[in-house]
Short mmCIF file of N, CA and C in Angstrom, two decimals:
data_model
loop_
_atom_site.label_atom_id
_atom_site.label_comp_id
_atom_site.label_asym_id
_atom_site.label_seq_id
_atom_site.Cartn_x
_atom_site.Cartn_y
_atom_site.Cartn_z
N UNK A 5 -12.11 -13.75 0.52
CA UNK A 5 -11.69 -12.75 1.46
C UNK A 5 -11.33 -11.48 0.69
N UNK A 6 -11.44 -10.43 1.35
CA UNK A 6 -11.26 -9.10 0.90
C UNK A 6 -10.77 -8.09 1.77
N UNK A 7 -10.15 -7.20 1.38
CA UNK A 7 -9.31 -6.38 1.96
C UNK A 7 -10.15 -5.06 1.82
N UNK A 8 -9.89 -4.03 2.81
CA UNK A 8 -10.85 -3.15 3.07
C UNK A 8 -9.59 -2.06 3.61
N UNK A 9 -9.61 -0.79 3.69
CA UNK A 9 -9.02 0.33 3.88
C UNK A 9 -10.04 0.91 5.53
N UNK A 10 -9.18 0.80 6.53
CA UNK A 10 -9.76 0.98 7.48
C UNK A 10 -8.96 2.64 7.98
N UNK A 11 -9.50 3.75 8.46
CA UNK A 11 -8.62 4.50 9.27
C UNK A 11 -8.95 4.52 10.59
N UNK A 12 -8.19 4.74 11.68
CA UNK A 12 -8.16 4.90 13.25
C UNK A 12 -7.50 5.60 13.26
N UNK A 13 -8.58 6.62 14.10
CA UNK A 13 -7.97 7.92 14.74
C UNK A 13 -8.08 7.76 16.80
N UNK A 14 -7.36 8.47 17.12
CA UNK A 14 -7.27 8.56 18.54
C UNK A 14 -8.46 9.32 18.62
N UNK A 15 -9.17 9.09 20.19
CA UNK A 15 -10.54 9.92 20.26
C UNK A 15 -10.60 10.33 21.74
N UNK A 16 -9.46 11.43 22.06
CA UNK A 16 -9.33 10.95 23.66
C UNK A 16 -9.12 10.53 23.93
N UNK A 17 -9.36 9.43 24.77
CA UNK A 17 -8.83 8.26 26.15
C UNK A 17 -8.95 7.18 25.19
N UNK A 18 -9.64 7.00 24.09
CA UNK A 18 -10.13 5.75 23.24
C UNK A 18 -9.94 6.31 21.59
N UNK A 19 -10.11 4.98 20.56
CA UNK A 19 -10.13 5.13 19.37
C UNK A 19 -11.38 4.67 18.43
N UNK A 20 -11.56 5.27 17.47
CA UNK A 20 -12.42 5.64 16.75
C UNK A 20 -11.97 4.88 14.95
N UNK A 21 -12.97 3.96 14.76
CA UNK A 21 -12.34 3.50 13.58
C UNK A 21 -13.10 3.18 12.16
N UNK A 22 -12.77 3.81 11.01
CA UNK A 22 -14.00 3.75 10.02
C UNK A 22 -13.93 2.96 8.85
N UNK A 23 -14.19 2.70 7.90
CA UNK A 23 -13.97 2.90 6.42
C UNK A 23 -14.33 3.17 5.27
N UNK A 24 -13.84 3.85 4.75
CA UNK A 24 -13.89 4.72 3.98
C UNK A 24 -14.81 4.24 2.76
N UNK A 25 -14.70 3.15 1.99
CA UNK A 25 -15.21 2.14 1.61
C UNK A 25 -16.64 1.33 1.85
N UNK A 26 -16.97 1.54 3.10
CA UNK A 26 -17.97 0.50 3.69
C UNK A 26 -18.97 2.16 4.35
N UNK A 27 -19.05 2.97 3.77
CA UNK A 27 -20.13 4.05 4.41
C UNK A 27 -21.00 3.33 6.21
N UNK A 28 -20.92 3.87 6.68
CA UNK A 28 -21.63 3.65 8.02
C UNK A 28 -21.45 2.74 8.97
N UNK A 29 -19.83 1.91 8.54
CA UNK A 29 -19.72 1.06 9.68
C UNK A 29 -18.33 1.77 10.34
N UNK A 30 -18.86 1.59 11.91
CA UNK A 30 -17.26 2.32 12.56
C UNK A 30 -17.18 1.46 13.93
N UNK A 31 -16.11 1.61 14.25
CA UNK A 31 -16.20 1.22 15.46
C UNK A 31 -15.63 2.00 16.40
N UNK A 32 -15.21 1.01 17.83
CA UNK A 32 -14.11 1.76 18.29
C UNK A 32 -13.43 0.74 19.94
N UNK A 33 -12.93 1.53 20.32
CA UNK A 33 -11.81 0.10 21.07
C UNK A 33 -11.22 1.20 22.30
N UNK A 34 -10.32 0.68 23.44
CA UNK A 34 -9.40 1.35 24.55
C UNK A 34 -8.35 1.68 23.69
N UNK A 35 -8.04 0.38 22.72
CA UNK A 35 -6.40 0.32 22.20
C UNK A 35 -6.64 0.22 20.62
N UNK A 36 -5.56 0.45 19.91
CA UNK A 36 -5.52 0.36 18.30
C UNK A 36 -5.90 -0.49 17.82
N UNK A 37 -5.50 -2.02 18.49
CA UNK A 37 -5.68 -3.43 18.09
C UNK A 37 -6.85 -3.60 18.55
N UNK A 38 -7.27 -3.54 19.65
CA UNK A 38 -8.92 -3.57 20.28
C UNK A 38 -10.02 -3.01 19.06
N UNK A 39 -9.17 -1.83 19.01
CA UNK A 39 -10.22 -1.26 17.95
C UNK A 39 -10.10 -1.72 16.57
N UNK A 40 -8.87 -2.27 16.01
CA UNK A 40 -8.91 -2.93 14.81
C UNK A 40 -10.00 -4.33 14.38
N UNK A 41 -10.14 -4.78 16.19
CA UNK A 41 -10.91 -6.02 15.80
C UNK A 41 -11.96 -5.88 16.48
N UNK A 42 -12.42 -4.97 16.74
CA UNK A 42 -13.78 -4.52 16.45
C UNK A 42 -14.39 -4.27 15.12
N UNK A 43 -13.65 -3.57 14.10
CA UNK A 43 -13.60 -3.08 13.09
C UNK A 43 -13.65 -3.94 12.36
N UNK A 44 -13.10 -5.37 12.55
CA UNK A 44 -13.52 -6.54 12.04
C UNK A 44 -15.06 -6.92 12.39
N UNK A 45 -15.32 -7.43 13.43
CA UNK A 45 -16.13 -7.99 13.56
C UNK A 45 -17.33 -6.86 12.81
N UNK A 46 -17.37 -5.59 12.95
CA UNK A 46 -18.39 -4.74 12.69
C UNK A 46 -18.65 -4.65 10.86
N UNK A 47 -17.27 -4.92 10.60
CA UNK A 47 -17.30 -4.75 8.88
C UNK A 47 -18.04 -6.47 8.41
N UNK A 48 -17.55 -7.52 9.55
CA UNK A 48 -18.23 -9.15 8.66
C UNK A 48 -19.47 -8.82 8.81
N UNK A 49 -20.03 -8.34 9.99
CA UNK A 49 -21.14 -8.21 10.36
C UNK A 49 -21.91 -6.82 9.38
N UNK A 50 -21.58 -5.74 9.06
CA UNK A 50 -22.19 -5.41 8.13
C UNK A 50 -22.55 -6.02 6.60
N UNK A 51 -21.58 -5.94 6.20
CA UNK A 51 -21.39 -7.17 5.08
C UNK A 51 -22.28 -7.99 5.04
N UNK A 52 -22.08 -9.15 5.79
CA UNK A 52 -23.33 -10.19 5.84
C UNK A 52 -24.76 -9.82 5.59
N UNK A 53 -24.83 -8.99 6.88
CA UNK A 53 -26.60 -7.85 6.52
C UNK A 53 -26.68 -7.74 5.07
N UNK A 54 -25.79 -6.80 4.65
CA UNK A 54 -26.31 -6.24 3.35
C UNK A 54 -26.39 -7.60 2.65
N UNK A 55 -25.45 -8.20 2.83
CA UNK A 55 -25.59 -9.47 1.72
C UNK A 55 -27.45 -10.60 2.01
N UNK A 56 -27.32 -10.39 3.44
CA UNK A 56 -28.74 -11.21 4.05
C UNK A 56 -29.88 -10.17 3.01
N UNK A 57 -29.53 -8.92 3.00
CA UNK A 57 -30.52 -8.38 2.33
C UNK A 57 -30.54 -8.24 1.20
N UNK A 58 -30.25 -8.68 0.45
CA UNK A 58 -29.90 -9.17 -0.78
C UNK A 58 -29.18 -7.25 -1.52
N UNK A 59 -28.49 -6.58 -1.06
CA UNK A 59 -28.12 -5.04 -1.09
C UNK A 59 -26.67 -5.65 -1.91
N UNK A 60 -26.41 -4.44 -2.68
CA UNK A 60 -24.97 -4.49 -3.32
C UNK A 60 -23.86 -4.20 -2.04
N UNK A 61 -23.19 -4.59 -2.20
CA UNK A 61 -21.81 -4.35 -1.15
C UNK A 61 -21.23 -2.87 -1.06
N UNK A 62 -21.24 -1.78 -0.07
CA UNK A 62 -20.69 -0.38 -0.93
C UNK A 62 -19.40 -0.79 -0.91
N UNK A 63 -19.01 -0.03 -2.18
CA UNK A 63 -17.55 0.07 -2.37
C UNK A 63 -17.52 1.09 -3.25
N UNK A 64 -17.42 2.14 -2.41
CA UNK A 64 -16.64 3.43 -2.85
C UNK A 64 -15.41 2.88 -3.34
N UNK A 65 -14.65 4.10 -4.24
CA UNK A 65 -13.26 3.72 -4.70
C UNK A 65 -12.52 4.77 -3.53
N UNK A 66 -11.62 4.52 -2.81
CA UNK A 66 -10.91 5.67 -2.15
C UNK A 66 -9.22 5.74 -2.78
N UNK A 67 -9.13 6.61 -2.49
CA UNK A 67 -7.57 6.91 -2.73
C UNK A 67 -7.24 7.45 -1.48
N UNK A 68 -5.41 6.75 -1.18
CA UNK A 68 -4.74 7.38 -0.18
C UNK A 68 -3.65 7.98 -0.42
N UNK A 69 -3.41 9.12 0.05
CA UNK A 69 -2.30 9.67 -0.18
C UNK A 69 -1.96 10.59 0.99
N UNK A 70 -0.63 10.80 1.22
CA UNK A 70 0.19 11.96 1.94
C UNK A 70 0.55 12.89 1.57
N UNK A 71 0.11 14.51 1.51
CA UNK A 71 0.82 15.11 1.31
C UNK A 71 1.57 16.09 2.09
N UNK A 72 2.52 17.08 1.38
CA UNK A 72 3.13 18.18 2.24
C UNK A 72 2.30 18.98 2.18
N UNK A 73 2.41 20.28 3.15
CA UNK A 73 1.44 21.30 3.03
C UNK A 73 2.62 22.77 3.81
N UNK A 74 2.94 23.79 3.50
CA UNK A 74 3.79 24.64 3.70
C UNK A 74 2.86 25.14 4.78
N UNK A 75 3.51 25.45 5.72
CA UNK A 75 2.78 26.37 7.12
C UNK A 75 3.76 27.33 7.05
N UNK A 76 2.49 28.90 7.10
CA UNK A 76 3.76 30.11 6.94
C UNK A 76 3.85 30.18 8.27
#
């Protein structure tokens, strides 16, 4: 098992969910959790493909961070 860096953003009425890590898989859901396990199923399910296709796994390196930003 492996751990993956997912972000969800609100998208309107619904959410929108990517990672950063895995280039081209996203999903999306009504609710956060809806959309988190979508985001599952869409990341095993990419995964597998690439792996069925005999493809390297992407794994970008990402970094997260917060910063401040001064608003004049």
């Amino acid at each position: 098992m492996r751990e993956y860096l997912i972000v969800i953003e609100r998208a309107g009425n619904n959410y929108s969910t990517y990672a950063p890590e895995v280039p081209g898989c996203v999903a999306t859901g009504s609710t956060e959790r809806e959309t988190e396990e979508n985001m599952r199923a869409a990341l095993e399910l990419h995964l597998r493909g690439m792996k069925d296709g005999e493809l390297p796994p992407d794994s970008a390196e990402v970094s997260v961070k917060r910063i401040k930003v001064a608003i004049p």
